[in-house]
Amino acid sequence: MIPTLAAIDWHAVFFLLFAAVACGGAIAVVAADNVVRMALYLVLSLGATAGLFFLAGAEFVGAMQLMIYVGGTLVLLVFGVMLTAQAPFVSIKTTAGDRALATIVGLGLFGLLVTAGLSVEAWRQPGSHRLTEPAATPIGMALVGVRVDAPPANAPAAAVRSGYLLPFEIVSVHLLVVLVGAAYLARAKRRKTPRAIEVAASAEPPTAVAEHAAIGRSAGRAASVLTGGSV
Amino acid sequence: MVEFLFNTARFPFWLAWTVAAVVSAVLILNVIAGGALVFIWAERKIAGRIQDRLGPTRTGGRFGWLQSVADGIKLLAKEDLMPDGADGLLFRLAPYVSFCASFCAFICLPFAFDVVGQRLNVAVFFVVAVLGLEVFGVILAGYASASKWSLFGAMREAAQVVSYEVPLGMCVVVPVMLAGTMDMVTIAEKQAGWFWSWYLFHDPFTFVIFWVYVTCAVASVNRAPFDLAEAESELVAGFHTEYSGLRWSYFFMAEYGSMFLVSAMAAVLFLGGWNGPIPVATLAGLSEGTGDTAHYLVRLLGLANLLGKATLGVLVMMWIRWTLPRLRIDQVMSTCLKYCTPIAAAMFAGAMLWQVALPGGLVAGLSRPAGEIREGWLEGPGGKAAAAPAQATDEPAAVARVAP
Amino acid sequence: MTGLTVLPLATLVGPVSVAHYLVVGAVLFVAGVACMAVKRNALGVLMGIELVLNGANVNFVAFASPYLQADGARSLGLDGQIIALFVILLAAAEAAVALAITLNFYNNHATVDVDRADDLKG
């Protein structure tokens, strides 16, 4: 076997790579004016953050981030295209004064947060670099109310750790409410749309993530605006 | 391989790792690039045969097998155009986004037992998520081209892929549920043995859901009859109308890469992965630890099995493409939402109930007991609670190993 | 500027620790806040919200990771990851509703400029 892997700290290398992409993407989102480019930078940033999650040993959260956030942003992007690709469209630009103000306030806030983050000694200790157990199954079990993961060391010995069944149910109902609500808010009021697009818009995944479903309907609405306006 | 370079070839330590990583990456890249060349040639031959003609016959001998290379050279030499009103950055970036997404998903695709770029605990989830990213490049291309054809193609693609992710996810969840893990290596491993221990034949529900998966997979990689994003009879060429030369070919490499990927995933999830229909290696007495030659022989056999199954899947997709007419967009949507999603949901529920009532599969007496490893997390709180089976702990978790 | 010199920024050069993740989270958070404050495009504001939530998630995952903590057993453990999951889910739900509102606004005003949402102004 190899004597030591410490010659190059690959974890640090990948951390720097992903952190740079995440931060650069986030700043580029603020700096960009074109909404589609903003969405592209946002996806870069979110994807790199997923990479950071993988590095921190939270592979399930990372994959979830890739799937939901990036999927959601994809739909945002579509919206950006639909709502801004129309011909007579006022330019929505940030003024230079706003930008300068935001930079100053942002730097101040950043300084505050970093000061707070670095002020705790324990957080600055280099990590244990102990490989973690795969978390997908314990997370799934915790969501149905059974904890199979090891308790933290500082927990009281006889502490009963609760599962997450109730929050899980609440979130499910919440998603359902959001699905219905978003579909209601974005419902088509005009009926003069081309048939094909309307069918596409009214078709709904029944049990899917609420976001996709709700956006699917509104996407069709916007598409009808697009076709009505530009073709 | 790192060990070999370091100990035998006396490479410096950092160089050994870098060389090993580069070789692995190049190998995977070649699966896509080389695979695309072969598949494009195969597609032309198959299309020709189906349409009662010969296809390419001249370039490179009788069967025209150098046709793809000639095409590639032609593409390299083509003028690289960009429309006047295009968004330059996004236009240039889009093909690479598509290609990178397709390429990334190969990271955790197992080709044989431990021939996998990075064994990942959430591999199935990862592949589905990353495949969804490929669409991103297509939408960027459609927007940045500043062309109505492209924009329409991209919009169709977005609607289609977002919708088809739902039934696809449900289909993929069924083998995950049966295996009790999202690790593709373990899922394939659990289907070892004769072909009736494949998840395809596990119970009637998995058999049905496999075909739903096939439909959704074809749709999610935008192949005919679901290639609404291209739809050359309506949209000229859809999202890549304005592309030419090398950038155009990147879209194609991404498409063929994804085709291969979803086929390989079907093979791993439903068709036993690298386990052949007949366990030749086991019958011949080749197994782990019977010497190095046997070790590599088993791997090679597995590799051949998986590549064969995946290639078969790609060929079936070509067959479908040249047989069925293209659907309309509303038909595509109703196929997804009125048929695939409800069927997948019902089959998912059915497979779940079957697991409760009759664990172990249809040929319960013949298939090996599946319940042992699946309930592994019940053994104790913490410590050994992980879902990964015993084999997982033997492998060093973070070693990238592709080349046997 | 004394505050910055007191900062033990030198730790960031060392091996990866929770503090590194906190800094990345802070960048994402601040960028998100700036985005929400500055953008006049409603979609830009939405993206800012996503960034803010994401920055918070980075912190949750960092605190949850035994890999990053010097004493791995003292990490938040699974709870941190599950909270991050809930944040992701709720962010998706929030994005759906916000998009629906944006779309309604667009249908009524033919723009997504949030500065035009001044109908109730006296």
PDB file of N, CA and C in Angstrom, chain A residues 42 45-46 49 53 61 65 68-69, chain C residues 24-33 35-36 45-61 80 83-96 98:
ATOM      1  N   LEU A  42     -25.636  30.749 -11.008  1.00  0.00           N
ATOM      2  CA  LEU A  42     -26.275  30.169  -9.824  1.00  0.00           C
ATOM      3  C   LEU A  42     -26.142  28.651  -9.835  1.00  0.00           C
ATOM      4  N   SER A  45     -22.695  27.712  -8.907  1.00  0.00           N
ATOM      5  CA  SER A  45     -22.474  27.877  -7.478  1.00  0.00           C
ATOM      6  C   SER A  45     -23.130  26.744  -6.693  1.00  0.00           C
ATOM      7  N   LEU A  46     -24.381  26.441  -7.040  1.00  0.00           N
ATOM      8  CA  LEU A  46     -25.093  25.393  -6.310  1.00  0.00           C
ATOM      9  C   LEU A  46     -24.445  24.028  -6.544  1.00  0.00           C
ATOM     10  N   THR A  49     -21.436  23.776  -4.501  1.00  0.00           N
ATOM     11  CA  THR A  49     -21.809  23.554  -3.103  1.00  0.00           C
ATOM     12  C   THR A  49     -22.143  22.089  -2.869  1.00  0.00           C
ATOM     13  N   PHE A  53     -20.595  19.492  -0.160  1.00  0.00           N
ATOM     14  CA  PHE A  53     -21.331  18.565   0.700  1.00  0.00           C
ATOM     15  C   PHE A  53     -20.747  17.167   0.595  1.00  0.00           C
ATOM     16  N   VAL A  61     -27.213  14.534   1.091  1.00  0.00           N
ATOM     17  CA  VAL A  61     -27.613  15.930   0.964  1.00  0.00           C
ATOM     18  C   VAL A  61     -27.060  16.514  -0.331  1.00  0.00           C
ATOM     19  N   GLN A  65     -29.201  18.051  -3.242  1.00  0.00           N
ATOM     20  CA  GLN A  65     -28.955  19.427  -3.687  1.00  0.00           C
ATOM     21  C   GLN A  65     -28.865  19.482  -5.203  1.00  0.00           C
ATOM     22  N   ILE A  68     -32.649  18.658  -6.608  1.00  0.00           N
ATOM     23  CA  ILE A  68     -33.745  19.597  -6.381  1.00  0.00           C
ATOM     24  C   ILE A  68     -33.333  21.019  -6.713  1.00  0.00           C
ATOM     25  N   TYR A  69     -32.215  21.451  -6.135  1.00  0.00           N
ATOM     26  CA  TYR A  69     -31.827  22.834  -6.365  1.00  0.00           C
ATOM     27  C   TYR A  69     -31.531  23.073  -7.826  1.00  0.00           C
TER      28      TYR A  69
ATOM     29  N   VAL C  24     -17.039  29.994   3.412  1.00  0.00           N
ATOM     30  CA  VAL C  24     -17.757  29.799   2.146  1.00  0.00           C
ATOM     31  C   VAL C  24     -19.242  30.113   2.339  1.00  0.00           C
ATOM     32  N   GLY C  25     -19.794  29.615   3.452  1.00  0.00           N
ATOM     33  CA  GLY C  25     -21.199  29.895   3.728  1.00  0.00           C
ATOM     34  C   GLY C  25     -21.442  31.386   3.845  1.00  0.00           C
ATOM     35  N   ALA C  26     -20.499  32.096   4.473  1.00  0.00           N
ATOM     36  CA  ALA C  26     -20.668  33.543   4.626  1.00  0.00           C
ATOM     37  C   ALA C  26     -20.659  34.231   3.272  1.00  0.00           C
ATOM     38  N   VAL C  27     -19.755  33.793   2.385  1.00  0.00           N
ATOM     39  CA  VAL C  27     -19.718  34.406   1.050  1.00  0.00           C
ATOM     40  C   VAL C  27     -21.050  34.199   0.345  1.00  0.00           C
ATOM     41  N   LEU C  28     -21.555  32.957   0.389  1.00  0.00           N
ATOM     42  CA  LEU C  28     -22.822  32.674  -0.284  1.00  0.00           C
ATOM     43  C   LEU C  28     -23.945  33.517   0.310  1.00  0.00           C
ATOM     44  N   PHE C  29     -23.947  33.600   1.638  1.00  0.00           N
ATOM     45  CA  PHE C  29     -25.011  34.335   2.317  1.00  0.00           C
ATOM     46  C   PHE C  29     -24.976  35.805   1.938  1.00  0.00           C
ATOM     47  N   VAL C  30     -23.785  36.386   2.001  1.00  0.00           N
ATOM     48  CA  VAL C  30     -23.673  37.813   1.709  1.00  0.00           C
ATOM     49  C   VAL C  30     -24.026  38.085   0.245  1.00  0.00           C
ATOM     50  N   ALA C  31     -23.545  37.222  -0.633  1.00  0.00           N
ATOM     51  CA  ALA C  31     -23.884  37.396  -2.049  1.00  0.00           C
ATOM     52  C   ALA C  31     -25.395  37.324  -2.224  1.00  0.00           C
ATOM     53  N   GLY C  32     -26.031  36.401  -1.517  1.00  0.00           N
ATOM     54  CA  GLY C  32     -27.480  36.276  -1.627  1.00  0.00           C
ATOM     55  C   GLY C  32     -28.193  37.509  -1.119  1.00  0.00           C
ATOM     56  N   VAL C  33     -27.740  38.033   0.026  1.00  0.00           N
ATOM     57  CA  VAL C  33     -28.374  39.235   0.580  1.00  0.00           C
ATOM     58  C   VAL C  33     -28.208  40.400  -0.388  1.00  0.00           C
ATOM     59  N   CYS C  35     -27.776  40.241  -3.529  1.00  0.00           N
ATOM     60  CA  CYS C  35     -28.602  39.954  -4.701  1.00  0.00           C
ATOM     61  C   CYS C  35     -30.055  40.357  -4.434  1.00  0.00           C
ATOM     62  N   MET C  36     -30.543  39.999  -3.266  1.00  0.00           N
ATOM     63  CA  MET C  36     -31.925  40.329  -2.928  1.00  0.00           C
ATOM     64  C   MET C  36     -32.120  41.830  -2.841  1.00  0.00           C
ATOM     65  N   VAL C  45     -34.102  38.414  -7.515  1.00  0.00           N
ATOM     66  CA  VAL C  45     -34.375  38.383  -6.081  1.00  0.00           C
ATOM     67  C   VAL C  45     -34.545  36.939  -5.615  1.00  0.00           C
ATOM     68  N   LEU C  46     -35.270  36.163  -6.426  1.00  0.00           N
ATOM     69  CA  LEU C  46     -35.457  34.741  -6.098  1.00  0.00           C
ATOM     70  C   LEU C  46     -34.133  34.010  -6.001  1.00  0.00           C
ATOM     71  N   MET C  47     -33.259  34.293  -6.968  1.00  0.00           N
ATOM     72  CA  MET C  47     -31.951  33.628  -6.940  1.00  0.00           C
ATOM     73  C   MET C  47     -31.185  34.023  -5.690  1.00  0.00           C
ATOM     74  N   GLY C  48     -31.342  35.280  -5.266  1.00  0.00           N
ATOM     75  CA  GLY C  48     -30.706  35.702  -4.024  1.00  0.00           C
ATOM     76  C   GLY C  48     -31.184  34.891  -2.843  1.00  0.00           C
ATOM     77  N   ILE C  49     -32.499  34.650  -2.806  1.00  0.00           N
ATOM     78  CA  ILE C  49     -33.042  33.848  -1.697  1.00  0.00           C
ATOM     79  C   ILE C  49     -32.430  32.448  -1.703  1.00  0.00           C
ATOM     80  N   GLU C  50     -32.342  31.871  -2.900  1.00  0.00           N
ATOM     81  CA  GLU C  50     -31.746  30.532  -2.991  1.00  0.00           C
ATOM     82  C   GLU C  50     -30.317  30.551  -2.459  1.00  0.00           C
ATOM     83  N   LEU C  51     -29.577  31.592  -2.807  1.00  0.00           N
ATOM     84  CA  LEU C  51     -28.185  31.665  -2.354  1.00  0.00           C
ATOM     85  C   LEU C  51     -28.104  31.765  -0.836  1.00  0.00           C
ATOM     86  N   VAL C  52     -28.987  32.573  -0.250  1.00  0.00           N
ATOM     87  CA  VAL C  52     -28.971  32.725   1.205  1.00  0.00           C
ATOM     88  C   VAL C  52     -29.236  31.383   1.881  1.00  0.00           C
ATOM     89  N   LEU C  53     -30.275  30.689   1.404  1.00  0.00           N
ATOM     90  CA  LEU C  53     -30.603  29.395   2.002  1.00  0.00           C
ATOM     91  C   LEU C  53     -29.450  28.414   1.835  1.00  0.00           C
ATOM     92  N   ASN C  54     -28.805  28.511   0.679  1.00  0.00           N
ATOM     93  CA  ASN C  54     -27.701  27.614   0.409  1.00  0.00           C
ATOM     94  C   ASN C  54     -26.524  27.884   1.334  1.00  0.00           C
ATOM     95  N   GLY C  55     -26.278  29.176   1.583  1.00  0.00           N
ATOM     96  CA  GLY C  55     -25.208  29.520   2.515  1.00  0.00           C
ATOM     97  C   GLY C  55     -25.483  28.949   3.897  1.00  0.00           C
ATOM     98  N   ALA C  56     -26.729  29.032   4.325  1.00  0.00           N
ATOM     99  CA  ALA C  56     -27.090  28.458   5.624  1.00  0.00           C
ATOM    100  C   ALA C  56     -26.875  26.947   5.608  1.00  0.00           C
ATOM    101  N   ASN C  57     -27.209  26.325   4.485  1.00  0.00           N
ATOM    102  CA  ASN C  57     -27.049  24.871   4.373  1.00  0.00           C
ATOM    103  C   ASN C  57     -25.599  24.453   4.502  1.00  0.00           C
ATOM    104  N   VAL C  58     -24.713  25.247   3.916  1.00  0.00           N
ATOM    105  CA  VAL C  58     -23.290  24.918   4.014  1.00  0.00           C
ATOM    106  C   VAL C  58     -22.887  24.851   5.483  1.00  0.00           C
ATOM    107  N   ASN C  59     -23.376  25.806   6.277  1.00  0.00           N
ATOM    108  CA  ASN C  59     -23.049  25.789   7.699  1.00  0.00           C
ATOM    109  C   ASN C  59     -23.605  24.545   8.385  1.00  0.00           C
ATOM    110  N   PHE C  60     -24.849  24.219   8.088  1.00  0.00           N
ATOM    111  CA  PHE C  60     -25.460  23.040   8.712  1.00  0.00           C
ATOM    112  C   PHE C  60     -24.639  21.792   8.413  1.00  0.00           C
ATOM    113  N   VAL C  61     -24.292  21.625   7.152  1.00  0.00           N
ATOM    114  CA  VAL C  61     -23.558  20.416   6.768  1.00  0.00           C
ATOM    115  C   VAL C  61     -22.182  20.408   7.410  1.00  0.00           C
ATOM    116  N   GLY C  80     -27.943  17.634  11.665  1.00  0.00           N
ATOM    117  CA  GLY C  80     -27.569  18.743  10.788  1.00  0.00           C
ATOM    118  C   GLY C  80     -27.915  18.440   9.342  1.00  0.00           C
ATOM    119  N   ILE C  83     -31.669  18.640   8.812  1.00  0.00           N
ATOM    120  CA  ILE C  83     -32.150  20.023   8.739  1.00  0.00           C
ATOM    121  C   ILE C  83     -31.814  20.608   7.370  1.00  0.00           C
ATOM    122  N   ALA C  84     -30.603  20.306   6.876  1.00  0.00           N
ATOM    123  CA  ALA C  84     -30.237  20.789   5.545  1.00  0.00           C
ATOM    124  C   ALA C  84     -31.213  20.262   4.494  1.00  0.00           C
ATOM    125  N   LEU C  85     -31.605  19.008   4.641  1.00  0.00           N
ATOM    126  CA  LEU C  85     -32.570  18.425   3.692  1.00  0.00           C
ATOM    127  C   LEU C  85     -33.890  19.185   3.733  1.00  0.00           C
ATOM    128  N   PHE C  86     -34.357  19.459   4.962  1.00  0.00           N
ATOM    129  CA  PHE C  86     -35.623  20.187   5.077  1.00  0.00           C
ATOM    130  C   PHE C  86     -35.501  21.572   4.458  1.00  0.00           C
ATOM    131  N   VAL C  87     -34.353  22.195   4.665  1.00  0.00           N
ATOM    132  CA  VAL C  87     -34.159  23.527   4.073  1.00  0.00           C
ATOM    133  C   VAL C  87     -34.261  23.447   2.553  1.00  0.00           C
ATOM    134  N   ILE C  88     -33.629  22.413   1.977  1.00  0.00           N
ATOM    135  CA  ILE C  88     -33.680  22.268   0.519  1.00  0.00           C
ATOM    136  C   ILE C  88     -35.127  22.112   0.054  1.00  0.00           C
ATOM    137  N   LEU C  89     -35.866  21.240   0.764  1.00  0.00           N
ATOM    138  CA  LEU C  89     -37.254  20.991   0.358  1.00  0.00           C
ATOM    139  C   LEU C  89     -38.088  22.269   0.462  1.00  0.00           C
ATOM    140  N   LEU C  90     -37.935  22.960   1.584  1.00  0.00           N
ATOM    141  CA  LEU C  90     -38.753  24.160   1.755  1.00  0.00           C
ATOM    142  C   LEU C  90     -38.331  25.250   0.777  1.00  0.00           C
ATOM    143  N   ALA C  91     -37.033  25.278   0.434  1.00  0.00           N
ATOM    144  CA  ALA C  91     -36.597  26.252  -0.559  1.00  0.00           C
ATOM    145  C   ALA C  91     -37.268  25.977  -1.894  1.00  0.00           C
ATOM    146  N   ALA C  92     -37.394  24.688  -2.227  1.00  0.00           N
ATOM    147  CA  ALA C  92     -38.054  24.343  -3.486  1.00  0.00           C
ATOM    148  C   ALA C  92     -39.507  24.798  -3.456  1.00  0.00           C
ATOM    149  N   ALA C  93     -40.182  24.544  -2.329  1.00  0.00           N
ATOM    150  CA  ALA C  93     -41.581  24.949  -2.221  1.00  0.00           C
ATOM    151  C   ALA C  93     -41.716  26.461  -2.315  1.00  0.00           C
ATOM    152  N   GLU C  94     -40.803  27.145  -1.612  1.00  0.00           N
ATOM    153  CA  GLU C  94     -40.845  28.604  -1.628  1.00  0.00           C
ATOM    154  C   GLU C  94     -40.626  29.133  -3.047  1.00  0.00           C
ATOM    155  N   ALA C  95     -39.682  28.513  -3.765  1.00  0.00           N
ATOM    156  CA  ALA C  95     -39.415  28.961  -5.127  1.00  0.00           C
ATOM    157  C   ALA C  95     -40.656  28.804  -5.995  1.00  0.00           C
ATOM    158  N   ALA C  96     -41.391  27.697  -5.781  1.00  0.00           N
ATOM    159  CA  ALA C  96     -42.585  27.475  -6.592  1.00  0.00           C
ATOM    160  C   ALA C  96     -43.612  28.573  -6.356  1.00  0.00           C
ATOM    161  N   ALA C  98     -43.133  31.587  -5.044  1.00  0.00           N
ATOM    162  CA  ALA C  98     -42.630  32.884  -5.461  1.00  0.00           C
ATOM    163  C   ALA C  98     -42.708  33.029  -6.972  1.00  0.00           C
TER     164      ALA C  98
END
